Coordinates of C-alpha atoms in Angstrom, one line a residue:
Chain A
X957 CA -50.9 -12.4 35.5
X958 CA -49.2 -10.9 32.1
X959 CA -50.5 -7.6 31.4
X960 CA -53.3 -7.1 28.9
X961 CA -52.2 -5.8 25.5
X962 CA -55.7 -4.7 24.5
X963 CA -58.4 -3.0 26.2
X964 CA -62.0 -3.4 24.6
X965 CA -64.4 -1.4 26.4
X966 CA -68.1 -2.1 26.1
X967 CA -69.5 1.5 25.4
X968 CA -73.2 2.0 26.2
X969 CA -73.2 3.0 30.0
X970 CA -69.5 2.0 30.2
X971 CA -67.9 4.6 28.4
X972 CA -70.7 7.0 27.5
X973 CA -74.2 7.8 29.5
X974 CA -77.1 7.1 27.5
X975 CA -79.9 7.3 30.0
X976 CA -78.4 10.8 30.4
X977 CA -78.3 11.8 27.0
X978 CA -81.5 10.3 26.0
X979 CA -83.6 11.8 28.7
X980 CA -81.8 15.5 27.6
X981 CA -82.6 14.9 24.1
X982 CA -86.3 14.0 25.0
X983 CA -86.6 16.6 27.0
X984 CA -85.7 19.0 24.8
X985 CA -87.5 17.9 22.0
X986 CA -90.8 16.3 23.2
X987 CA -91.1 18.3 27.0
X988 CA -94.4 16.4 27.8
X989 CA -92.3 13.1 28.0
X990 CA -91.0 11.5 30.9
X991 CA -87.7 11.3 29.7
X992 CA -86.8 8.8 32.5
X993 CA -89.4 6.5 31.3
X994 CA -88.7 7.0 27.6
X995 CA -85.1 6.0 27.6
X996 CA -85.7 3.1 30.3
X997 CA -88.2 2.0 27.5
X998 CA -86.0 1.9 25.2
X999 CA -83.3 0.3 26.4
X1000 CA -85.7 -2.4 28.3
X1001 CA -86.0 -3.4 24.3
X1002 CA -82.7 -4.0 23.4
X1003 CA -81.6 -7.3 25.3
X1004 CA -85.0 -9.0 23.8
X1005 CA -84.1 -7.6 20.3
X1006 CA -80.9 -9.0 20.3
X1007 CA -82.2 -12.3 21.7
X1008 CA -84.3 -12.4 18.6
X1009 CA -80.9 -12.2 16.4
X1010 CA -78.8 -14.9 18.6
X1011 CA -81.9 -17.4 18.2
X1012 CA -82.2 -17.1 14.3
X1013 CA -85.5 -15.7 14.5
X1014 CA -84.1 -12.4 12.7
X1015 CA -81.4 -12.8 10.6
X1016 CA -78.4 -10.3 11.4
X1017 CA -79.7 -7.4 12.4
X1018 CA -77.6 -3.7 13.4
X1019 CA -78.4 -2.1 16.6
X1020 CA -79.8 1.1 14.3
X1021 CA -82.5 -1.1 12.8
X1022 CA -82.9 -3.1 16.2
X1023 CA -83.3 0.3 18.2
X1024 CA -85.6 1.7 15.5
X1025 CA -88.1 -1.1 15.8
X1026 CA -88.0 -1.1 19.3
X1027 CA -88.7 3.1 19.3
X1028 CA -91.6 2.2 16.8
X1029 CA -92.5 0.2 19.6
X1030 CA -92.5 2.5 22.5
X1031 CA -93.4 5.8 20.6
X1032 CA -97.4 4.9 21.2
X1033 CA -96.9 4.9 25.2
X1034 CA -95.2 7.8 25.0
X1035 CA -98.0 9.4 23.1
X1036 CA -95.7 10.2 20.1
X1037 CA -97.4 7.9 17.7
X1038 CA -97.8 11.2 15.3
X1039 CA -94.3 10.6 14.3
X1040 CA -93.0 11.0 11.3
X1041 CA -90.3 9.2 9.2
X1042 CA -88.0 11.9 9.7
X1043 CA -88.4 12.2 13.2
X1044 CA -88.1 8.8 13.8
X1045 CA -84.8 8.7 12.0
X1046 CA -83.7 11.5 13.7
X1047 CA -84.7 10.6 17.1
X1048 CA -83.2 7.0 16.9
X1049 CA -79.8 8.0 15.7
X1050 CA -79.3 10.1 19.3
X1051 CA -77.5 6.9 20.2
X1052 CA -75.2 8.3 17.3
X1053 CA -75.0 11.4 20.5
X1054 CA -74.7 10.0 23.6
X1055 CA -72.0 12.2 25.8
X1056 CA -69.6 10.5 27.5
X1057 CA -68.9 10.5 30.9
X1058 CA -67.1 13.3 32.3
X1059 CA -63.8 11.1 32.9
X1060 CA -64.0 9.4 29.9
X1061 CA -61.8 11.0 27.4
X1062 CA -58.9 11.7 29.8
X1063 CA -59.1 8.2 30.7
X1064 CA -59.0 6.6 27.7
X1065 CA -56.2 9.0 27.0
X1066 CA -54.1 7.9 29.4
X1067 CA -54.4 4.1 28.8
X1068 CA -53.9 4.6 24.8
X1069 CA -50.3 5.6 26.0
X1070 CA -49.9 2.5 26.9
X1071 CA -52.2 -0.3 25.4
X1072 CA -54.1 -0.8 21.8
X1073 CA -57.6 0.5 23.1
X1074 CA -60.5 -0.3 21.1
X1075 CA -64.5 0.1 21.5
X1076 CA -66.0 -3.3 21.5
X1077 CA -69.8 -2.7 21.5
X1078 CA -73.0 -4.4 20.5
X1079 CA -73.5 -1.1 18.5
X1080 CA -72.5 -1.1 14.8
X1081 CA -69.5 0.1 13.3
X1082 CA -71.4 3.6 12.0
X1083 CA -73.0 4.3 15.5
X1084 CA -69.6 3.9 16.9
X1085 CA -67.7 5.8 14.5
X1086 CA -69.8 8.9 15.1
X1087 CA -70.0 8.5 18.6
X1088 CA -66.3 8.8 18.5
X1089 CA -66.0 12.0 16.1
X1090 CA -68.6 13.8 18.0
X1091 CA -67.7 12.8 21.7
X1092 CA -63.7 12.9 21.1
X1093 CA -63.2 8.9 21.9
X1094 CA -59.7 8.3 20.9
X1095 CA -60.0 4.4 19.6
X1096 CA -57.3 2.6 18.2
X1097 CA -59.6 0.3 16.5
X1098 CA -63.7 0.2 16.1
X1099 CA -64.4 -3.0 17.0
X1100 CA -68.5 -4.0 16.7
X1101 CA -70.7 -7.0 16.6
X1102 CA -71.0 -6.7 13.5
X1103 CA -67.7 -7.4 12.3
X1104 CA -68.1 -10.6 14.2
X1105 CA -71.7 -10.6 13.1
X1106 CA -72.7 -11.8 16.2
X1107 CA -73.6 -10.2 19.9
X1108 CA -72.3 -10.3 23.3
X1109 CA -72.5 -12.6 24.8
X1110 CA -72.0 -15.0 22.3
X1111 CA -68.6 -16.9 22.5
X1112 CA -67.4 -15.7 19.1
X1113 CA -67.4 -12.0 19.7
X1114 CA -64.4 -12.2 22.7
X1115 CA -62.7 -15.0 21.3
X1116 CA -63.1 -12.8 17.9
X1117 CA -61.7 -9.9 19.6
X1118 CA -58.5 -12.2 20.3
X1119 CA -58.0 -13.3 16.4
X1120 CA -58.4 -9.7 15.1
X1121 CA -55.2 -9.2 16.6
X1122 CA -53.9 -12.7 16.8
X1123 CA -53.7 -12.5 20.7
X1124 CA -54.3 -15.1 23.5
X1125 CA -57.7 -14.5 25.1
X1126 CA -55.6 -13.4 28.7
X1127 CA -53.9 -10.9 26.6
X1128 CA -57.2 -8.8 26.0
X1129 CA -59.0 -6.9 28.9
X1130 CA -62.3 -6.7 28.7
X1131 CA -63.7 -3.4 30.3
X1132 CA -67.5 -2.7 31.4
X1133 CA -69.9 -1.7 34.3
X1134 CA -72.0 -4.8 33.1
X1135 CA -71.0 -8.1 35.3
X1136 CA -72.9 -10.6 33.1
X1137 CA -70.5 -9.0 30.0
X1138 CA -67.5 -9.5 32.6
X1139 CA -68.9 -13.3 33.5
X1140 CA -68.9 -14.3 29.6
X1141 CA -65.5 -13.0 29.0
X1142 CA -64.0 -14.1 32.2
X1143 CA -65.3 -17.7 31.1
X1144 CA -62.9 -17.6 28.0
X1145 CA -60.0 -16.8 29.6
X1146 CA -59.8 -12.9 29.4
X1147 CA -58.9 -10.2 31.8
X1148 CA -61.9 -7.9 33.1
X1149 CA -62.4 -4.7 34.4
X1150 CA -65.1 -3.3 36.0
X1151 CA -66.3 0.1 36.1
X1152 CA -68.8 2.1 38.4
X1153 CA -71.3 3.7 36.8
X1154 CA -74.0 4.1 39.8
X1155 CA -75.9 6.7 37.4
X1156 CA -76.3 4.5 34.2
X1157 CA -80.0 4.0 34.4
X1158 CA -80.4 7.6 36.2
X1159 CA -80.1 9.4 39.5
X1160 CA -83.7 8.1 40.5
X1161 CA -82.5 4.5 39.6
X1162 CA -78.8 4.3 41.3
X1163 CA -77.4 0.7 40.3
X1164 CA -75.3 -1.5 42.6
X1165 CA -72.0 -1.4 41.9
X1166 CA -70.6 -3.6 44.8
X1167 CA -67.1 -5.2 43.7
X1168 CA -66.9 -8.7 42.4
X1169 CA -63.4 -10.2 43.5
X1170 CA -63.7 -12.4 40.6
X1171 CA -62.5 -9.3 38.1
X1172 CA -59.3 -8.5 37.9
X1173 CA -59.6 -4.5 38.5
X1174 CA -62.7 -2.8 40.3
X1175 CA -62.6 1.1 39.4
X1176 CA -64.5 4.1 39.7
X1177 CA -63.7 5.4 36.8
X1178 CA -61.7 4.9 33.3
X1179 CA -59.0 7.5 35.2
X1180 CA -59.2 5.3 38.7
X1181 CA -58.6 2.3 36.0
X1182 CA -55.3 4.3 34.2
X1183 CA -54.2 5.3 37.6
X1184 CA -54.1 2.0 38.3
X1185 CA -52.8 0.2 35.6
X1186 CA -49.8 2.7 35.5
Chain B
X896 CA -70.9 17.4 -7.1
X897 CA -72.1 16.9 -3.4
X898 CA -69.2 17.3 -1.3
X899 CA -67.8 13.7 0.3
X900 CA -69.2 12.6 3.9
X901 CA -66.5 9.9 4.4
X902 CA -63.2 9.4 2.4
X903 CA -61.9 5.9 3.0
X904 CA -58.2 5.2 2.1
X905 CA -56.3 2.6 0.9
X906 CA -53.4 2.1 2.7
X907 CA -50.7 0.0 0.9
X908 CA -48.9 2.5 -1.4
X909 CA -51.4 5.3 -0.7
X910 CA -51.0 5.8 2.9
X911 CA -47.6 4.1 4.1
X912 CA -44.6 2.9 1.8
X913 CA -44.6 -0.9 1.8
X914 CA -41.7 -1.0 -1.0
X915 CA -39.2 1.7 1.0
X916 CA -40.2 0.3 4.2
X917 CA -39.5 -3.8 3.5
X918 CA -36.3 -2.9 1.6
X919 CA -35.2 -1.0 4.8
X920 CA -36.1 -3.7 6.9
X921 CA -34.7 -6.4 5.0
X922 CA -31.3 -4.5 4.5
X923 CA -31.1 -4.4 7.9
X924 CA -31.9 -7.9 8.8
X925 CA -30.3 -9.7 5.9
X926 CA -27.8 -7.4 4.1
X927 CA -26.7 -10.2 1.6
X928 CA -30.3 -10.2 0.3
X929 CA -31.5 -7.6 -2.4
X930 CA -34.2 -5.6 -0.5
X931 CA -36.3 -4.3 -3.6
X932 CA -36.3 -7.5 -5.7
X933 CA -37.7 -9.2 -2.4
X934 CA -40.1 -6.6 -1.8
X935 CA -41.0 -6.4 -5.1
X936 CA -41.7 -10.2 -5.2
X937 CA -43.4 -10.3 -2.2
X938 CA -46.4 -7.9 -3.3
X939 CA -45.9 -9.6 -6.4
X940 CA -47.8 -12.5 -4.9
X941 CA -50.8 -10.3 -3.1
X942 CA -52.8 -9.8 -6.0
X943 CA -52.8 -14.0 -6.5
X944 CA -53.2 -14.9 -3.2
X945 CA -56.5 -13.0 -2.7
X946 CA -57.5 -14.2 -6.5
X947 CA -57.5 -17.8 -4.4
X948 CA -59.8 -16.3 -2.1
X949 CA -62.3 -14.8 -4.2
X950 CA -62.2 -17.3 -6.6
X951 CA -62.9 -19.8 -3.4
X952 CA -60.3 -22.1 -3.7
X953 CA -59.2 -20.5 -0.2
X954 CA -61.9 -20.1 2.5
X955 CA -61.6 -16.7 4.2
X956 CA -58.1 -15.8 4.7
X957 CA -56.6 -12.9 6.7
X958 CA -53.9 -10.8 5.0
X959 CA -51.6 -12.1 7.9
X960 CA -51.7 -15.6 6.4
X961 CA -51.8 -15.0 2.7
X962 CA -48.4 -12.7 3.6
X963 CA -46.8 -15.4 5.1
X964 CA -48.1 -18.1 2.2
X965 CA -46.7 -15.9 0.2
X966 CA -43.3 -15.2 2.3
X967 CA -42.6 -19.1 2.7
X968 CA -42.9 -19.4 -1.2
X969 CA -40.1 -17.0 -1.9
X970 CA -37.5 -17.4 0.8
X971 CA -35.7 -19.8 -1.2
X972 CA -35.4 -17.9 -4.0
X973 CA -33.6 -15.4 -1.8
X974 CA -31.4 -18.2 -0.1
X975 CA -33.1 -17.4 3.1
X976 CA -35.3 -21.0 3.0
X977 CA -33.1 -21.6 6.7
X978 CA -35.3 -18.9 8.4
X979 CA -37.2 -20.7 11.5
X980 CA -40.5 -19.7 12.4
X981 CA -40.0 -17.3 14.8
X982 CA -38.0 -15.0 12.3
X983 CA -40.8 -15.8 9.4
X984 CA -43.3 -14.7 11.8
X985 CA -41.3 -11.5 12.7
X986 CA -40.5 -10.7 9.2
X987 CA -43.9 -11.3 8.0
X988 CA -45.3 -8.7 10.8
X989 CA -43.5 -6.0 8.7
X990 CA -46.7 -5.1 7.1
X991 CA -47.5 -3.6 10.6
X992 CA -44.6 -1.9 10.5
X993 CA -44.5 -0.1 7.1
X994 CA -43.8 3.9 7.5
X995 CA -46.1 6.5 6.1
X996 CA -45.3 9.0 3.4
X997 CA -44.0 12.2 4.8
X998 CA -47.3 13.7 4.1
X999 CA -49.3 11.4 5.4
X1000 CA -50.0 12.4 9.1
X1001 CA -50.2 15.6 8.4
X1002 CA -53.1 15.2 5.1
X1003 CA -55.3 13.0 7.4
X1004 CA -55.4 15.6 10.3
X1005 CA -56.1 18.0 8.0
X1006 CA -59.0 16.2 6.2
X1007 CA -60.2 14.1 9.4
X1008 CA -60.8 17.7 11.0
X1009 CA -63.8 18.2 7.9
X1010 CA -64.2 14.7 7.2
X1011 CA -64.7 10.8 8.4
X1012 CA -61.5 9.5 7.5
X1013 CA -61.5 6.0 7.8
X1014 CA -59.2 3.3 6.2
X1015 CA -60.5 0.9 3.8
X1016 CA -57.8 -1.8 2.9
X1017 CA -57.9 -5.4 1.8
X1018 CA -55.0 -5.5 5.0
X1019 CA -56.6 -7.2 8.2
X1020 CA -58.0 -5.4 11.2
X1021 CA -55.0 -5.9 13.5
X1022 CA -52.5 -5.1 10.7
X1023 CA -54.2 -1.9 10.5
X1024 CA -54.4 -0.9 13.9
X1025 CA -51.1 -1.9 14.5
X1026 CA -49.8 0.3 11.7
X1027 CA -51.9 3.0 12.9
X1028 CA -50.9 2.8 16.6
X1029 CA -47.0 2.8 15.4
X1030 CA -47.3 5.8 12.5
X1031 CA -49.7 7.5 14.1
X1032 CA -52.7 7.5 12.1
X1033 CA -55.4 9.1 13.2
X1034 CA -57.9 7.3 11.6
X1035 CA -61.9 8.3 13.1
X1036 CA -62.5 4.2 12.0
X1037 CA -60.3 1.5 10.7
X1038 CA -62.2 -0.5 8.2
X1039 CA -61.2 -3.7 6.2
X1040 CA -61.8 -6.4 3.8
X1041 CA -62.2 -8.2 6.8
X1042 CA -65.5 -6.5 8.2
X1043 CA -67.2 -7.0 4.5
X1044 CA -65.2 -10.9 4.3
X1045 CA -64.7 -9.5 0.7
X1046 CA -61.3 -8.6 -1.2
X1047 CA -61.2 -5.1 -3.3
X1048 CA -62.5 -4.7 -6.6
X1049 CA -65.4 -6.8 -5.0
X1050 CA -68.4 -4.7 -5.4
X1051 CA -69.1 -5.7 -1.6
X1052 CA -66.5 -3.9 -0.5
X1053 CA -67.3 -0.1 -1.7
X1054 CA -71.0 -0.6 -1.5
X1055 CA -70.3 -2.0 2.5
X1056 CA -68.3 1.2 3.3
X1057 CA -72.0 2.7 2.1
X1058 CA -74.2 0.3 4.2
X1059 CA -71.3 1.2 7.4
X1060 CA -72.1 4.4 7.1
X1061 CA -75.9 4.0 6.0
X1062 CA -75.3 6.6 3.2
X1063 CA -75.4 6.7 -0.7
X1064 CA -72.2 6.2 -2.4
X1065 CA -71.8 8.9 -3.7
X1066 CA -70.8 10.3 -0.1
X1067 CA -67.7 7.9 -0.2
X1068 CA -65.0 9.1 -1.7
X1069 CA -61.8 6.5 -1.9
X1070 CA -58.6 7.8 -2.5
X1071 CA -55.9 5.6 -3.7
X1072 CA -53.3 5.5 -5.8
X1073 CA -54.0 2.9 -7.8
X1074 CA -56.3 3.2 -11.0
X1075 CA -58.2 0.0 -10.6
X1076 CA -59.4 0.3 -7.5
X1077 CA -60.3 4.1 -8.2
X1078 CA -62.3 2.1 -11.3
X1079 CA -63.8 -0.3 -9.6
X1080 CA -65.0 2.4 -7.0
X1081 CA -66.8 4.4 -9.3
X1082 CA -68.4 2.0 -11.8
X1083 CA -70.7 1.8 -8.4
X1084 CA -70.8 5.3 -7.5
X1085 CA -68.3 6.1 -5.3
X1086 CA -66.1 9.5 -5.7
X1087 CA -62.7 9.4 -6.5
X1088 CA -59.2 10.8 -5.5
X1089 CA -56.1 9.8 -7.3
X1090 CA -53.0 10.3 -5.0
X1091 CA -49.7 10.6 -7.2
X1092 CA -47.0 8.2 -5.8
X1093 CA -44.8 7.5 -8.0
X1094 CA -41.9 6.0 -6.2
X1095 CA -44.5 2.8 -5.0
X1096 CA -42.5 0.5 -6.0
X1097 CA -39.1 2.1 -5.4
X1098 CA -36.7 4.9 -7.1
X1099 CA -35.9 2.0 -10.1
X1100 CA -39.0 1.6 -11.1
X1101 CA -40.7 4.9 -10.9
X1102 CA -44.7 4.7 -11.4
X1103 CA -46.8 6.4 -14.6
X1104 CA -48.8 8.7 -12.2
X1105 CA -50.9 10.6 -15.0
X1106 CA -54.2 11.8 -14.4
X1107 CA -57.3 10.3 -14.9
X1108 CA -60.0 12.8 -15.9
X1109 CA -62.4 10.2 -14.7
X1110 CA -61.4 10.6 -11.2
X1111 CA -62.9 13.6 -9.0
X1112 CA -59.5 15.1 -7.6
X1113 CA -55.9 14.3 -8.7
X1114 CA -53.6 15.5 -6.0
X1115 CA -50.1 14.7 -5.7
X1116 CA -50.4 14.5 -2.2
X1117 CA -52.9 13.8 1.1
X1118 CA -51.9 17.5 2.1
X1119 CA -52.5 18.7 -1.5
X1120 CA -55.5 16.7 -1.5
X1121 CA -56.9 18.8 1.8
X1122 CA -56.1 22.1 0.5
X1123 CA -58.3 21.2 -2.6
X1124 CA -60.8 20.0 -0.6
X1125 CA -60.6 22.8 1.8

């Protein structure tokens, strides 16, 4: 198989650890939360807020407003229906913060030497951007649903990612500790690359990261994948 | 005045020199052809093509494609109407391949280390990364007329870099060396930054690079540009 030209990398839990950073920011700020609970919450939200956008039932929508509804949601369970506007804001842009992973930066700095790297999220192009600045995520190119106006898994985000830069769909790499993300872009024709995250929903939660021989790498890290793809 | 959260940039003239670059490349390639009449009638077509675009007579159209619409168009003019499509499509990529001013690298690192620098072109996503990944811009995001489906002056452009970055626009500021876009920019809010440049369009046909007192800064340069916004 050619090599890839591009890497796209889903971000949330791929590249960055949001259970982590949501449960520290919680904890810091609200200390009679569970933190655990809180940002299991609200991530349990965003796959069914999405699903509302792919089936027309919202028109397009960007993950800030999506998470925002979904935290005006959860905020009552959580006891922290006091809330004002300003908190609110504040609280949902910490997926504006999330850390990344400790290998992440000297990862993706290793394979920026030698392919066009890019973020390819279902977070919009502002999230992403000051993710980036703040976390030190050396992109090429911010690529986002929303330029495709559309969300992963839908067809016309990885075949999207392939027109940006006038590429076959085996010349793109798609890169992600999510298998179903893998699955859809494996069924279009591109390479994938799977990362272990076993902490993405927390230490209390570890997640099965068993190899699939149906990707193309299996790594434990984005260093393990540079090491590799030297 | 608040200070600027994000400057966005236009690239072609601002940021790299398409003129210098295209009559260095065609020299090279086709030494019986005169490089600055052909780059000169190349742009010549730009502001046309996308007038098709806007006006809808053209459906969305990439840069890529309206380059090389415009490229087939005046090859015979420059007894060059034999080129197959491989060399068409290699010529045409020269717009990934244009060099930056001397100042260029060095202005954005300075700014992007106070700033959001981000690109804002009517060039295509993968023309700009390209660009980026060869002169080595280092650009925090890459927008494009491509993310808003919208040509500059269209107001969806500059008011988009707003919604992007969910801020008013008077935290934009576009810099640019061209008057119109500067214009069209802050009719809707935007701040402004005139970047002197006069040799655009080559030494023999030096550019009227007078201020504008309408525009926030005047610089004749990205690096004079940071040390005034410093």
């Amino acid at each position: 198989m050619k090599p890839p030209r591009i890497l796209a990398f889903d971000i949330f839990g791929t590249v960055v650890d949001w259970h982590g950073s949501i449960v520290r920011e919680v904890n810091a700020l609200y200390p009679q939360v569970d933190g655990d609970a809180f940002a299991l919450a609200w991530r349990a939200g965003y796959y069914p807020a999405m699903a509302r956008v792919r089936s027309g039932e919202l028109g397009w929508t960007r993950i800030d407003e999506l998470h925002r509804i979904i935290l005006d949601g959860i905020l009552p369970q959580f006891g922290l229906a006091h809330l004002g506007e300003a908190e609110r804001r504040h609280l949902n842009r910490v997926w504006h913060r999330l850390d990344a992973w400790p290998d992440t930066v000297d990862g993706l700095t290793r394979l920026k030497s030698r392919f066009t790297i890019c973020s390819f999220s279902n977070g919009n192009i502002g999230l992403l951007t000051n993710m980036a600045k703040r976390a030190g995520l050396p992109w090429d190119c911010i690529l986002s649903a929303e330029v495709f106006r559309a969300y992963k898994p839908d067809p016309a985000t990885y075949l999207g990612v392939a027109a940006t830069f006038d590429v076959e769909p085996g010349e793109i790499m798609l890169v992600a500790t999510h298998q179903d993300d893998l699955d859809a872009a494996r069924a279009l024709g591109l390479q994938t690359a799977y990362i272990e995250r076993p902490l993405e929903f927390g230490a209390a939660h570890v997640k099965d990261v068993s190899p699939d021989t149906a990707n193309t790498w299996h790594a434990r890290s984005l260093v393990h994948l540079a090491e590799q793809l030297r």
